[in-house]
PDB file of C-alpha atoms in Angstrom:
ATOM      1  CA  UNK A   1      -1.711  -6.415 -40.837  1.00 42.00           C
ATOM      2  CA  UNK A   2      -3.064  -7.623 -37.414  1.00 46.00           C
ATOM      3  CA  UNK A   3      -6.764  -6.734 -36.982  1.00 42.00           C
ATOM      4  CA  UNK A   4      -7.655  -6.933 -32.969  1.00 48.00           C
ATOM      5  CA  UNK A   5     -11.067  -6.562 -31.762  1.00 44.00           C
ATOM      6  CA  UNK A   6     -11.647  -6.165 -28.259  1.00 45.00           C
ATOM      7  CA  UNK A   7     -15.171  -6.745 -26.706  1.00 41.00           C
ATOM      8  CA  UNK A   8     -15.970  -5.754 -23.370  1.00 41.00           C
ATOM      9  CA  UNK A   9     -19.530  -6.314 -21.867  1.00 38.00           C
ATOM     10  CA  UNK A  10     -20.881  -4.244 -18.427  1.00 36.00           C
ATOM     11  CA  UNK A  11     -23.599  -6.384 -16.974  1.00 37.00           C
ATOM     12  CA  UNK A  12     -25.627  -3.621 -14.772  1.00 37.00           C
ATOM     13  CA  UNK A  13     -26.620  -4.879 -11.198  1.00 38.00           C
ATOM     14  CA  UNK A  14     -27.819  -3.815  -8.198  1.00 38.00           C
ATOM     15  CA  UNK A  15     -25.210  -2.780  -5.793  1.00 41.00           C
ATOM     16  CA  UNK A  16     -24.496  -0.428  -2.627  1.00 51.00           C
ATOM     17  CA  UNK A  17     -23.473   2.964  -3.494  1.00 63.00           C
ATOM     18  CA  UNK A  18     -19.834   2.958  -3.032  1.00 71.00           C
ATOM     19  CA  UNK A  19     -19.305  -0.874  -5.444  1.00 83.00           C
ATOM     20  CA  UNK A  20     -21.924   1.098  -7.861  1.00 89.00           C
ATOM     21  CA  UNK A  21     -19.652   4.147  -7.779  1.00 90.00           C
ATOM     22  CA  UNK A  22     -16.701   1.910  -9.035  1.00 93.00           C
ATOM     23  CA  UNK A  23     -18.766   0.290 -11.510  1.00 94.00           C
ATOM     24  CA  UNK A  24     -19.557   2.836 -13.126  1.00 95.00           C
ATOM     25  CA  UNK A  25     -15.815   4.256 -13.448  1.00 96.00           C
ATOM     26  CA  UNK A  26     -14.745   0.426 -15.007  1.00 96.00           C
ATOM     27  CA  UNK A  27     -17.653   0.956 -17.701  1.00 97.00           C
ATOM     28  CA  UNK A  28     -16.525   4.221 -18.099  1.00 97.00           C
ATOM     29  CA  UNK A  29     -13.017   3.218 -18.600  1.00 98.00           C
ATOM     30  CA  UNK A  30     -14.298   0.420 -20.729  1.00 97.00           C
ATOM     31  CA  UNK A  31     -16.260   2.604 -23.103  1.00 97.00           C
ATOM     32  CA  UNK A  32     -12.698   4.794 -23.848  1.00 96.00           C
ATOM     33  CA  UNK A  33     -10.802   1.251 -24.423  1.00 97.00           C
ATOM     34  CA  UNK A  34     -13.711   0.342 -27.138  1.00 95.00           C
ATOM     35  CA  UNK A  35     -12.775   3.300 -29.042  1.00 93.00           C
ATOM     36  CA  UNK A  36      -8.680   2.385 -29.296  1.00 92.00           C
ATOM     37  CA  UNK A  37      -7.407   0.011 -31.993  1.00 95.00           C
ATOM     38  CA  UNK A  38      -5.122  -1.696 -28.951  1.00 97.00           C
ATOM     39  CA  UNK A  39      -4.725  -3.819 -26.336  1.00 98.00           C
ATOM     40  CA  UNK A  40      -5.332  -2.460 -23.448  1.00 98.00           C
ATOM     41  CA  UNK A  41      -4.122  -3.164 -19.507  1.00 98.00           C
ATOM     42  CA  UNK A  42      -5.159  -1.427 -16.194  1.00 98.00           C
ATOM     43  CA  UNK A  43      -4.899  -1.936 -12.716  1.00 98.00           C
ATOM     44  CA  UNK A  44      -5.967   0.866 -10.268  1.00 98.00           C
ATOM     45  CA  UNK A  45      -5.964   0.511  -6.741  1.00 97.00           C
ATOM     46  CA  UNK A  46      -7.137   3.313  -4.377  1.00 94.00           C
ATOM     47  CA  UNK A  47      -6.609   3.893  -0.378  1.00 84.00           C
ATOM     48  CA  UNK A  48      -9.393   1.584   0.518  1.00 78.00           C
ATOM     49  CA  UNK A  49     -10.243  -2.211  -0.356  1.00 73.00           C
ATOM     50  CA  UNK A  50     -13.269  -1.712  -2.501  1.00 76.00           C
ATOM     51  CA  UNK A  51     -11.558   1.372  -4.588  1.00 85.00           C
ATOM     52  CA  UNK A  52     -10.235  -1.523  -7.000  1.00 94.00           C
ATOM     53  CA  UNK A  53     -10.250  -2.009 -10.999  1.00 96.00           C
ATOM     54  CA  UNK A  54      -8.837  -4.686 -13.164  1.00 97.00           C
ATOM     55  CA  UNK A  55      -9.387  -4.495 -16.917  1.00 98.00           C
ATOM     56  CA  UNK A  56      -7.083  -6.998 -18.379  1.00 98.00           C
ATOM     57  CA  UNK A  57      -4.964  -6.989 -15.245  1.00 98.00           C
ATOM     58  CA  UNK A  58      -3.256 -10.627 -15.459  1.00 98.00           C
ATOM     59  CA  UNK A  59      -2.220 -10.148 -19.260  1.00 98.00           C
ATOM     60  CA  UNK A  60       1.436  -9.593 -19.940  1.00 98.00           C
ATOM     61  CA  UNK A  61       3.116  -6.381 -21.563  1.00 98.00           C
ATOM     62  CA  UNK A  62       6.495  -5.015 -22.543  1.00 98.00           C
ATOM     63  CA  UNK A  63       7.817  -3.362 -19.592  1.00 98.00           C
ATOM     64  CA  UNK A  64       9.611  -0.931 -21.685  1.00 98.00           C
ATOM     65  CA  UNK A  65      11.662   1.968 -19.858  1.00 98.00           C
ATOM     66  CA  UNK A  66       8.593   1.094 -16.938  1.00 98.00           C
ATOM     67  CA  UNK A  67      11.527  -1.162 -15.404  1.00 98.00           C
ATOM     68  CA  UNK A  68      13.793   1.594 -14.508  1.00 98.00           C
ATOM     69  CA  UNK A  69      11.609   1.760 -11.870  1.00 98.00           C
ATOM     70  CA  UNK A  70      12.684  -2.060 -11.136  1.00 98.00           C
ATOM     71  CA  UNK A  71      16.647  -1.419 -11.461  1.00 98.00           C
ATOM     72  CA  UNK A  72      16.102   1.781  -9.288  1.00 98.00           C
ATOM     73  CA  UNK A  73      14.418  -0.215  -6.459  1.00 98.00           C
ATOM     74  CA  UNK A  74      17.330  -2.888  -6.952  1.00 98.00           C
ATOM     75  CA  UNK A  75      19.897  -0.514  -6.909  1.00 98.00           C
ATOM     76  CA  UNK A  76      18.480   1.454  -3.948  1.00 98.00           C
ATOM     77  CA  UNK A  77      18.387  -1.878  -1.732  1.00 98.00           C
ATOM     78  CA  UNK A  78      22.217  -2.299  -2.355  1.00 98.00           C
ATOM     79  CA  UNK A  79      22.662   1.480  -0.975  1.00 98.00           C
ATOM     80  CA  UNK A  80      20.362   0.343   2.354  1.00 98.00           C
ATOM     81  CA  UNK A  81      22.278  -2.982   2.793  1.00 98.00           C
ATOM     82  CA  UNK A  82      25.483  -0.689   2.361  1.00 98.00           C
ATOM     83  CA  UNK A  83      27.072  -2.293  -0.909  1.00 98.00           C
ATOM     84  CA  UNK A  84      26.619   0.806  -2.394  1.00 98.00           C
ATOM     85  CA  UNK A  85      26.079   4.769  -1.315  1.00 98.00           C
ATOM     86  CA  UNK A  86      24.745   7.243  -3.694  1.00 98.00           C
ATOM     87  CA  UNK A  87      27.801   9.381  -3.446  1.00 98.00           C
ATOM     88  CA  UNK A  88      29.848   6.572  -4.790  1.00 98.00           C
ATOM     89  CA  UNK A  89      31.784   7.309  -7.971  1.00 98.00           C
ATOM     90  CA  UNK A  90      30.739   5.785 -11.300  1.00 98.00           C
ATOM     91  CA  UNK A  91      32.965   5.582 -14.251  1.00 98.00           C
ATOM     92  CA  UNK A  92      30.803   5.961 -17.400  1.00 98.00           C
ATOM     93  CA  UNK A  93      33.530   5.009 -20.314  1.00 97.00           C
ATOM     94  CA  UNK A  94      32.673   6.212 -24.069  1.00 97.00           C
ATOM     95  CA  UNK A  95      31.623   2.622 -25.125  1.00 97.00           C
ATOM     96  CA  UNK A  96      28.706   2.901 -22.971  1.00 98.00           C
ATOM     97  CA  UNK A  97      27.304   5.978 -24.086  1.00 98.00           C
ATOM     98  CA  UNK A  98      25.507   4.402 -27.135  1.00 97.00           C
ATOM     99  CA  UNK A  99      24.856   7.119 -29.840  1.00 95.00           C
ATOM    100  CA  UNK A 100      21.507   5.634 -31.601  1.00 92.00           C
ATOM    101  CA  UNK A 101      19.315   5.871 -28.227  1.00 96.00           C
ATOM    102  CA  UNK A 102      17.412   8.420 -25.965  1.00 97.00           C
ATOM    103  CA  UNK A 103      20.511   9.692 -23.338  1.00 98.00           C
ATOM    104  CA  UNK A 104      20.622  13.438 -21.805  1.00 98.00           C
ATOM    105  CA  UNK A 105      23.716  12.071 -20.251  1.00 98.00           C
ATOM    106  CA  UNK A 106      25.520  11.225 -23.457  1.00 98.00           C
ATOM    107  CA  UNK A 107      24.422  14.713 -24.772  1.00 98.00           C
ATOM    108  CA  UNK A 108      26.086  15.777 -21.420  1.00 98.00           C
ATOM    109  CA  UNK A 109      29.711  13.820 -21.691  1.00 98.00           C
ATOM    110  CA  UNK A 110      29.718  13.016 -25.637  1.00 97.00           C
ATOM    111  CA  UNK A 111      33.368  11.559 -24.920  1.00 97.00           C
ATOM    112  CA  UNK A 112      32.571   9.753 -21.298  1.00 97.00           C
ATOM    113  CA  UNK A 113      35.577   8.840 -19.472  1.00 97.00           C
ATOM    114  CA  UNK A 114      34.327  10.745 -16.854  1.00 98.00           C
ATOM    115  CA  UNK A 115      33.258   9.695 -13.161  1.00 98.00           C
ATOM    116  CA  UNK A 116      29.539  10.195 -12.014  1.00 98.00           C
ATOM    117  CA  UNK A 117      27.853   9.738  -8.692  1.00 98.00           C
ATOM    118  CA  UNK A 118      25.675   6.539  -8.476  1.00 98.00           C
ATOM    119  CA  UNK A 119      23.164   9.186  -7.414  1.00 98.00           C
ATOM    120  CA  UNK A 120      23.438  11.547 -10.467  1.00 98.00           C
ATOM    121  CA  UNK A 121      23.267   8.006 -12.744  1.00 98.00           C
ATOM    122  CA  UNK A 122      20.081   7.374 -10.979  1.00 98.00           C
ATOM    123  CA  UNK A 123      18.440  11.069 -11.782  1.00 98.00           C
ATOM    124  CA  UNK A 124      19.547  10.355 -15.196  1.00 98.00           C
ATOM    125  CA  UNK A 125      17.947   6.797 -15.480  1.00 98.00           C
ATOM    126  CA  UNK A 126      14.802   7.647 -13.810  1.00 98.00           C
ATOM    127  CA  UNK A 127      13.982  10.975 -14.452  1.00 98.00           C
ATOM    128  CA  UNK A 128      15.692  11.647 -17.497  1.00 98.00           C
ATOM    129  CA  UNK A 129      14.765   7.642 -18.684  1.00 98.00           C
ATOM    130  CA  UNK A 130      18.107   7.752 -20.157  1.00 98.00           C
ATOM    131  CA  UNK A 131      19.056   4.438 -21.386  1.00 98.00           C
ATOM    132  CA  UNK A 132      22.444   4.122 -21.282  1.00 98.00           C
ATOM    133  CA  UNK A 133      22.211   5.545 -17.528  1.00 98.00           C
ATOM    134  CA  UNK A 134      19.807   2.795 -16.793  1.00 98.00           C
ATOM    135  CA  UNK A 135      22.240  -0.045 -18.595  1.00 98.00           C
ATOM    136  CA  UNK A 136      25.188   1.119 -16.176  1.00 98.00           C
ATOM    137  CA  UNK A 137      22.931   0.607 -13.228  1.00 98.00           C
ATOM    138  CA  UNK A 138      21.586  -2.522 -14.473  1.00 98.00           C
ATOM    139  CA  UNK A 139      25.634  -4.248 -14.744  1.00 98.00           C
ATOM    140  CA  UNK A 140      25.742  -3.125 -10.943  1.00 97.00           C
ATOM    141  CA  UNK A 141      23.034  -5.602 -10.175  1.00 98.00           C
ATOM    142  CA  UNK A 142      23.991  -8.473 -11.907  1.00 98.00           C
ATOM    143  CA  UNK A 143      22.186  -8.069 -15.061  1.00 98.00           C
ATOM    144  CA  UNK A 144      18.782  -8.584 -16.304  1.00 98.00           C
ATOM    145  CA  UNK A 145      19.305 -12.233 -14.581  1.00 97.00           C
ATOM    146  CA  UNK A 146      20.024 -10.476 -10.799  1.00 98.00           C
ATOM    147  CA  UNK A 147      17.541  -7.459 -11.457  1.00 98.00           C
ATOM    148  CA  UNK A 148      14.424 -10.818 -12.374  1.00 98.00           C
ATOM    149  CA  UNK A 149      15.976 -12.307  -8.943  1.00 98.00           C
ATOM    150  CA  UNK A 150      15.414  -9.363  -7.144  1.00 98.00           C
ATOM    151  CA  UNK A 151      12.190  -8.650  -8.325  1.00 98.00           C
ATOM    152  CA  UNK A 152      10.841 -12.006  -7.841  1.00 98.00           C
ATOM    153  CA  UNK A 153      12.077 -12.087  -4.092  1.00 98.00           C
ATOM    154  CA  UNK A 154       9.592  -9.578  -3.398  1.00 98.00           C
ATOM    155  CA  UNK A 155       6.765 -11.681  -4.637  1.00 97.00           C
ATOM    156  CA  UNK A 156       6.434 -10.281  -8.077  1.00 98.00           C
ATOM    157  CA  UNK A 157       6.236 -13.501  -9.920  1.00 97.00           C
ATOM    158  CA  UNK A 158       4.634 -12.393 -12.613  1.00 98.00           C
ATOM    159  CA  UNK A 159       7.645 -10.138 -13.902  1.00 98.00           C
ATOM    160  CA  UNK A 160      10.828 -11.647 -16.464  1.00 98.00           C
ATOM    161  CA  UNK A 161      13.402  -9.512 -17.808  1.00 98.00           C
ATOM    162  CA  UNK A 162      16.059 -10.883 -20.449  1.00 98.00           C
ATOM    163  CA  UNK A 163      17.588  -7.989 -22.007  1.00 98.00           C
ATOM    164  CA  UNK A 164      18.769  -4.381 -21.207  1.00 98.00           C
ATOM    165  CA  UNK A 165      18.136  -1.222 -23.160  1.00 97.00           C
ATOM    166  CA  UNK A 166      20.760  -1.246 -25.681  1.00 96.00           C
ATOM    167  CA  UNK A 167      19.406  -5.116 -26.602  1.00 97.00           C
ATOM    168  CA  UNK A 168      15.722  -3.612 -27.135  1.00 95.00           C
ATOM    169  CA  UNK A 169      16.992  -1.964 -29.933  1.00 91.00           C
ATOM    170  CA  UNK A 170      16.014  -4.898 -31.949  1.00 93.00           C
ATOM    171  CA  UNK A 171      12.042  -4.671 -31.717  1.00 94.00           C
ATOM    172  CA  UNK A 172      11.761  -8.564 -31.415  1.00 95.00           C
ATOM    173  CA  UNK A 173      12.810  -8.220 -28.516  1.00 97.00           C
ATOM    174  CA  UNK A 174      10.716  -5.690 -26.922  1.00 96.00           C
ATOM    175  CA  UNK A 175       8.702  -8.674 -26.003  1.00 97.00           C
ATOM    176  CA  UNK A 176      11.072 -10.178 -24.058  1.00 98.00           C
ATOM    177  CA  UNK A 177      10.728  -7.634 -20.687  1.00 98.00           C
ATOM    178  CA  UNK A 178       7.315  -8.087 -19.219  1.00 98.00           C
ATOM    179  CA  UNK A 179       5.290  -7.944 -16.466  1.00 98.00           C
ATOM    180  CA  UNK A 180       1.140  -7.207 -15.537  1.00 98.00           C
ATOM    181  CA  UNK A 181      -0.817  -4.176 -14.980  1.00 98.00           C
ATOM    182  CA  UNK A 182      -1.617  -5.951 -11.422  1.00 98.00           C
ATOM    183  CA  UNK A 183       1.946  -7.172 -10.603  1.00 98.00           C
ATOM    184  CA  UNK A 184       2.624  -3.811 -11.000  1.00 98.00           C
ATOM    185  CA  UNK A 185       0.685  -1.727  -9.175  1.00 98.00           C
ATOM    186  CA  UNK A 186       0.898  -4.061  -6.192  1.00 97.00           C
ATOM    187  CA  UNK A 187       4.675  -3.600  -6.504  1.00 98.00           C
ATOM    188  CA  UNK A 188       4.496  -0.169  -6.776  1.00 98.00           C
ATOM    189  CA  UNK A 189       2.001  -0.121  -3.505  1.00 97.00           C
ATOM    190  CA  UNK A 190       4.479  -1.914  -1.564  1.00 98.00           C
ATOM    191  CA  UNK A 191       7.022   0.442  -2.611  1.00 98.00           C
ATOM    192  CA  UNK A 192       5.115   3.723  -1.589  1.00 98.00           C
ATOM    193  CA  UNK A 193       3.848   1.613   1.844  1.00 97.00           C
ATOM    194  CA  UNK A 194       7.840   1.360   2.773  1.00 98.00           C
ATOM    195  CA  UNK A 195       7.732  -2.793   2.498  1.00 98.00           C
ATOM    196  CA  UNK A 196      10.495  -2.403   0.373  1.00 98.00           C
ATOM    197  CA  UNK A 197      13.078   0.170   0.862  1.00 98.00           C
ATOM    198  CA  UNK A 198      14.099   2.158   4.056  1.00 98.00           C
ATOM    199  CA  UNK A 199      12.328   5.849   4.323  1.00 98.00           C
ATOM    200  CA  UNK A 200      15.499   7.965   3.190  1.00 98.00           C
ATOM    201  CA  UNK A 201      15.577   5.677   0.325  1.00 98.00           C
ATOM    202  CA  UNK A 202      11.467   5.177  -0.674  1.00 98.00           C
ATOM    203  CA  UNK A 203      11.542   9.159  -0.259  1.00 98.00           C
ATOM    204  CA  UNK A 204      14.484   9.579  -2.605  1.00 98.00           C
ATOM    205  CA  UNK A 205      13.369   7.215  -5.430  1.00 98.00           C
ATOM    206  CA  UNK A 206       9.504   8.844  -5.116  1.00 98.00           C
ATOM    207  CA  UNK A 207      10.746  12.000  -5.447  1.00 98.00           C
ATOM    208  CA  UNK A 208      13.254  11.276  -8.720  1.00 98.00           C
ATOM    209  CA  UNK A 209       9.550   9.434 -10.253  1.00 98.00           C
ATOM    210  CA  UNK A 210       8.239  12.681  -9.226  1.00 98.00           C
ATOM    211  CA  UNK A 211      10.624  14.346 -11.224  1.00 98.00           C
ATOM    212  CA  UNK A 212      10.143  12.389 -14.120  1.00 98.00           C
ATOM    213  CA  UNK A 213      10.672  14.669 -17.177  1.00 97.00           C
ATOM    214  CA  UNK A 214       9.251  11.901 -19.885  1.00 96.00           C
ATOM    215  CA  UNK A 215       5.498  11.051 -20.786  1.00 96.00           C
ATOM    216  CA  UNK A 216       4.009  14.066 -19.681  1.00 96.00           C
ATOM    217  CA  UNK A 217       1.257  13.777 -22.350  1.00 97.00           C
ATOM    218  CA  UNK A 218       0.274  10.818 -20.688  1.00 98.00           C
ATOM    219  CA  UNK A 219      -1.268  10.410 -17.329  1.00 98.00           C
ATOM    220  CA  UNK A 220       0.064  13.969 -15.896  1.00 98.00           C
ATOM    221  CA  UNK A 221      -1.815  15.570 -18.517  1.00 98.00           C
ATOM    222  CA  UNK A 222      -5.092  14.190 -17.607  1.00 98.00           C
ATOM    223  CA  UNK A 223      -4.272  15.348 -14.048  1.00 98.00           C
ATOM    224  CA  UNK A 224      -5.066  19.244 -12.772  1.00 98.00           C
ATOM    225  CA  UNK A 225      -1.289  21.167 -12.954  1.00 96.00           C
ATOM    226  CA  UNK A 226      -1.334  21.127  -9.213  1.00 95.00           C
ATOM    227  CA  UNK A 227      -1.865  17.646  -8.621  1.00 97.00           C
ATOM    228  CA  UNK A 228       1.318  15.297  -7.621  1.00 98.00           C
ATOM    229  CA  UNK A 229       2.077  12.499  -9.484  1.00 98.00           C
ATOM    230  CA  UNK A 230       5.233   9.797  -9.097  1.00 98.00           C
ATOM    231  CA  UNK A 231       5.524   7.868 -12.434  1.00 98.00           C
ATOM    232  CA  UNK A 232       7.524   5.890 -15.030  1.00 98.00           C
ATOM    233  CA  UNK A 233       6.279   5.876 -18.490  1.00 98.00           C
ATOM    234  CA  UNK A 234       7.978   3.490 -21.120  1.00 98.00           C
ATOM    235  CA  UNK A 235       7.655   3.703 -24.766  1.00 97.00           C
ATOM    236  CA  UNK A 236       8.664   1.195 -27.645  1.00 97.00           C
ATOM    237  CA  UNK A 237      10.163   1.198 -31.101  1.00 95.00           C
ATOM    238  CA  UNK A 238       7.879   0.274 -34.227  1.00 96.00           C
ATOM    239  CA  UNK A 239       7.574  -3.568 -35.186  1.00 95.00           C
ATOM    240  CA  UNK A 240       8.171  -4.557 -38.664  1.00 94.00           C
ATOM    241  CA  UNK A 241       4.921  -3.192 -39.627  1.00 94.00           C
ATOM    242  CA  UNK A 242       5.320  -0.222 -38.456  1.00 94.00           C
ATOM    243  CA  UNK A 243       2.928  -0.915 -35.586  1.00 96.00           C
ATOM    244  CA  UNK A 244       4.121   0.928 -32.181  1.00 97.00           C
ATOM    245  CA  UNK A 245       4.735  -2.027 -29.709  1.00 97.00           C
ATOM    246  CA  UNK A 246       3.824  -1.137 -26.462  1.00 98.00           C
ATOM    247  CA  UNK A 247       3.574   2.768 -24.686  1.00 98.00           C
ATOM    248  CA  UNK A 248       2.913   2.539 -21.012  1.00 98.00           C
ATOM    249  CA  UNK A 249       2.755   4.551 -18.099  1.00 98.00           C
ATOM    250  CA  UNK A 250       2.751   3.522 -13.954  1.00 98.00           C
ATOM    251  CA  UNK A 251       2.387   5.609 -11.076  1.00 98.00           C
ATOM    252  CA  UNK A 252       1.198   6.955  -7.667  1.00 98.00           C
ATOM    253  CA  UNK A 253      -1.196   9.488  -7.736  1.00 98.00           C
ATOM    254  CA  UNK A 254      -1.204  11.987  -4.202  1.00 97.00           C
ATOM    255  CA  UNK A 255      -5.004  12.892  -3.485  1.00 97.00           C
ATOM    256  CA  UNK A 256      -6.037  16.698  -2.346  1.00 96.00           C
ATOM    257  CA  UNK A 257      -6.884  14.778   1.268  1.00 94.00           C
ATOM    258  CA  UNK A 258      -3.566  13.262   1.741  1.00 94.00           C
ATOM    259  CA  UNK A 259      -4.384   9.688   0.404  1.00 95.00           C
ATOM    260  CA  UNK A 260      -3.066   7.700  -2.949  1.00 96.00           C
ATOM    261  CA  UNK A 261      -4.154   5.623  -5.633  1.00 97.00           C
ATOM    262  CA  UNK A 262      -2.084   3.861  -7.675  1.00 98.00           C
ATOM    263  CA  UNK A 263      -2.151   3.137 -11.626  1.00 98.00           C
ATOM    264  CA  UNK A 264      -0.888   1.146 -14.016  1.00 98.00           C
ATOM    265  CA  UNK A 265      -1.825   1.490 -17.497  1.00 98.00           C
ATOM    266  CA  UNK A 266      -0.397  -0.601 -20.404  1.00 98.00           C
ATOM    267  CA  UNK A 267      -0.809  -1.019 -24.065  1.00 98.00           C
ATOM    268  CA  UNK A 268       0.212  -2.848 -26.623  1.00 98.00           C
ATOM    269  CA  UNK A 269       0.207  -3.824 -30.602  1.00 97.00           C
ATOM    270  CA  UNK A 270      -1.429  -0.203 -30.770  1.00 97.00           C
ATOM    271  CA  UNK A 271      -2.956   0.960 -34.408  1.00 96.00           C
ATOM    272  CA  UNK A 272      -3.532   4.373 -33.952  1.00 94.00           C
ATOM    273  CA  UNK A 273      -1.505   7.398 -33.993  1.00 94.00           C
ATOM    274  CA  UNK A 274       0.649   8.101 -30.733  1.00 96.00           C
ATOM    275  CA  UNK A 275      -1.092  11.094 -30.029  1.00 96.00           C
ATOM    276  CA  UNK A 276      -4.416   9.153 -29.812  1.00 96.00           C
ATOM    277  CA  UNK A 277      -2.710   6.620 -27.640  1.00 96.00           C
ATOM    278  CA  UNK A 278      -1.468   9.984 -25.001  1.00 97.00           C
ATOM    279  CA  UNK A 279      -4.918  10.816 -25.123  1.00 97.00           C
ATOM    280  CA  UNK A 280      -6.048   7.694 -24.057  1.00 98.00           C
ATOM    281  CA  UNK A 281      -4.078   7.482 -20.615  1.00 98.00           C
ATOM    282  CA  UNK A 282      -4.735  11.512 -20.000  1.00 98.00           C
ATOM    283  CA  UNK A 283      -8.617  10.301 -19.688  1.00 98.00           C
ATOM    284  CA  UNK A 284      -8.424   7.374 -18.043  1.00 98.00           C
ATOM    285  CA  UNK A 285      -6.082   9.466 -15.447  1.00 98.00           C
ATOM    286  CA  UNK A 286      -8.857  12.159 -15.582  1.00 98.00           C
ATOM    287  CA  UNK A 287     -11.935  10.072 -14.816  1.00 98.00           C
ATOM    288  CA  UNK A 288      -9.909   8.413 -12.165  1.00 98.00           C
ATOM    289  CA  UNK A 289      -8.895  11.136 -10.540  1.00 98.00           C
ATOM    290  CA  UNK A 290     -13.006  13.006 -10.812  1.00 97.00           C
ATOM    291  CA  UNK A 291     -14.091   9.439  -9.050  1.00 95.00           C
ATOM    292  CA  UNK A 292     -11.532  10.040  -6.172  1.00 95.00           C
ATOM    293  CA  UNK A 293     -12.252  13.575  -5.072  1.00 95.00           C
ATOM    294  CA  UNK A 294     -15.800  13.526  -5.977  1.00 86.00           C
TER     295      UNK A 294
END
C-alpha cells in the first residue's frame, strides 16, 4: 500500500490587499488538500493578472475523459477549416459500441449500424462523456498521435496522449494520457478568449461543456444552482490495489458581473472514499467562487 504525505507550508507576509486576498484563498485551499489522502493539482486563473493560484500546477495527471474536451476542440477545427460540418453523417457500426464501458449512445443503438450526425456524436462525447462516442471522433483526427499534434500546435507542450478510451480499460494505462493543472487551464482560457476556434464554433463546444450531464458532485455542486459553469470532469478505474487512479474536473466558471475564472482541479493515487474526493472539488469550487464575488 502506497502511503503519501503531502506537506504544504504558508509563510504569512505583508502584502497589499488584493495579493493578501489571494493568499489567503491558496492557504485556504491548502488547509482542505492537508486533510485528503491524495495528490492534489490546481490551477485557477481569474479575469485579472493577480487573481492567480498554482498548487502543484506543473505536476502531471491522467487526463482521463478531461480530453474529450481536447478531441472536441480538434474535431471542431476540422468543421472551421471545412473538412468536416456537424451535419455530416457518421456511421457508428456494432463493433464500436463496446459493451463493458460508460455509453448512453450504445444504450441508444444496442445493434449500431446506424448513421449519426458528427454533431449528435459530439453531444454524446462531451456531454454525455460517452466513450465509445469520443473513440469515433478520435479515428476522425488521426488518432491519439494527430489529436497530441494538434494539441501541441497550440502551445500546449505539456500534454501526451497514447491511447483512446477503449485502451484505458487496462488501468496501467491510465497513466499514459496526461497533461498539468496549468497547461490546462491556459488551454482552456484560450479556448473561451476565441484564440482557438471561430465564434459559432467556441459558442457551440461551451455550450455542449455547459451541458455536461457527468460530475455534478464535483465542482457544480460547490457552486450556487444558478451559477453557470462549462466543464469536463474525468474519472478513472481502480489500480491493482484497489486505489482510484485519478478523478478530475476542468472548467470555466461565468461570474454574477459578467467575468470568468477558470479551474482546473486534478487528483490522483487518491485513498479515500469517492465521495470524500466530490467533496473535495465542491469546496475548493465554493471558496473560489466566495473570493470572486466577495
Amino acid at each position: 500500500m502506497r502511503i503519501l504525505v503531502f506537506v504544504y507550508w504558508i509563510v504569512a507576509v505583508s502584502l497589499p490587499a488584493h495579493s493578501q486576498k489571494v493568499q489567503n484563498l491558496k492557504r485556504d485551499i491548502c488547509q482542505i488538500i492537508s486533510q485528503n489522502r491524495a495528490h492534489v493539482g490546481i490551477s485557477i486563473k481569474g479575469f485579472e493578472k493577480e487573481d492567480t493560484i498554482n498548487i502543484n500546477a506543473n505536476d502531471t495527471f491522467p487526463l482521463m475523459s478531461v480530453f474529450k474536451f481536447h478531441i472536441a476542440l480538434a474535431v471542431l477545427q476540422r468543421v472551421d477549416d471545412g473538412v468536416l460540418k456537424l451535419t455530416q453523417k457518421v456511421l457508428v457500426e456494432k463493433s464500436q459500441l463496446h459493451s463493458d464501458t460508460w455509453s448512453p449512445m450504445r444504450d441508444q443503438y444496442p445493434h449500431g449500424q446506424v448513421y449519426l450526425s458528427l454533431d449528435e456524436i459530439l453531444r454524446y462525447t462531451v456531454s454525455n462523456s460517452d466513450n465509445n462516442g469520443c473513440d469515433i471522433l478520435l479515428n476522425l483526427i488521426g488518432g491519439a498521435k494527430g489529436l497530441q499534434k494538434y494539441i501541441r500546435s497550440l502551445g500546449a507542450d505539456d500534454f501526451t496522449v497514447s491511447v483512446n478510451e477503449f485502451q484505458m480499460r487496462s488501468w496501467e494505462n491510465s497513466y499514459l494520457n496526461y497533461s498539468t493543472p496549468m497547461e490546462t487551464t491556459k488551454l482552456l482560457e484560450k479556448f473561451y478568449n476565441g484564440l482557438i476556434l471561430k465564434a459559432n464554433s467556441t459558442d457551440y463546444l461551451y455550450r455542449l461543456m455547459v451541458e455536461t450531464t457527468r460530475g455534478t458532485r464535483y465542482m457544480k455542486s460547490g457552486l450556487p444552482q444558478a451559477a453557470e459553469i462549462a466543464h469536463r470532469p474525468g474519472l478513472s478505474g481502480l489500480d491493482a490495489n484497489k486505489i482510484r487512479i485519478a478523478m478530475n474536473d476542468v472548467g470555466i466558471v461565468k461570474l454574477p458581473n459578467g467575468q470568468y475564472f477558470i479551474i482546473s482541479i486534478f487528483l490522483k493515487d487518491i485513498m479515500q472514499d469517492d465521495r470524500q474526493a466530490e467533496e473535495f472539488f465542491s469546496e475548493v469550487a465554493r471558496l473560489t467562487w466566495e473570493y470572486f464575488t466577495k
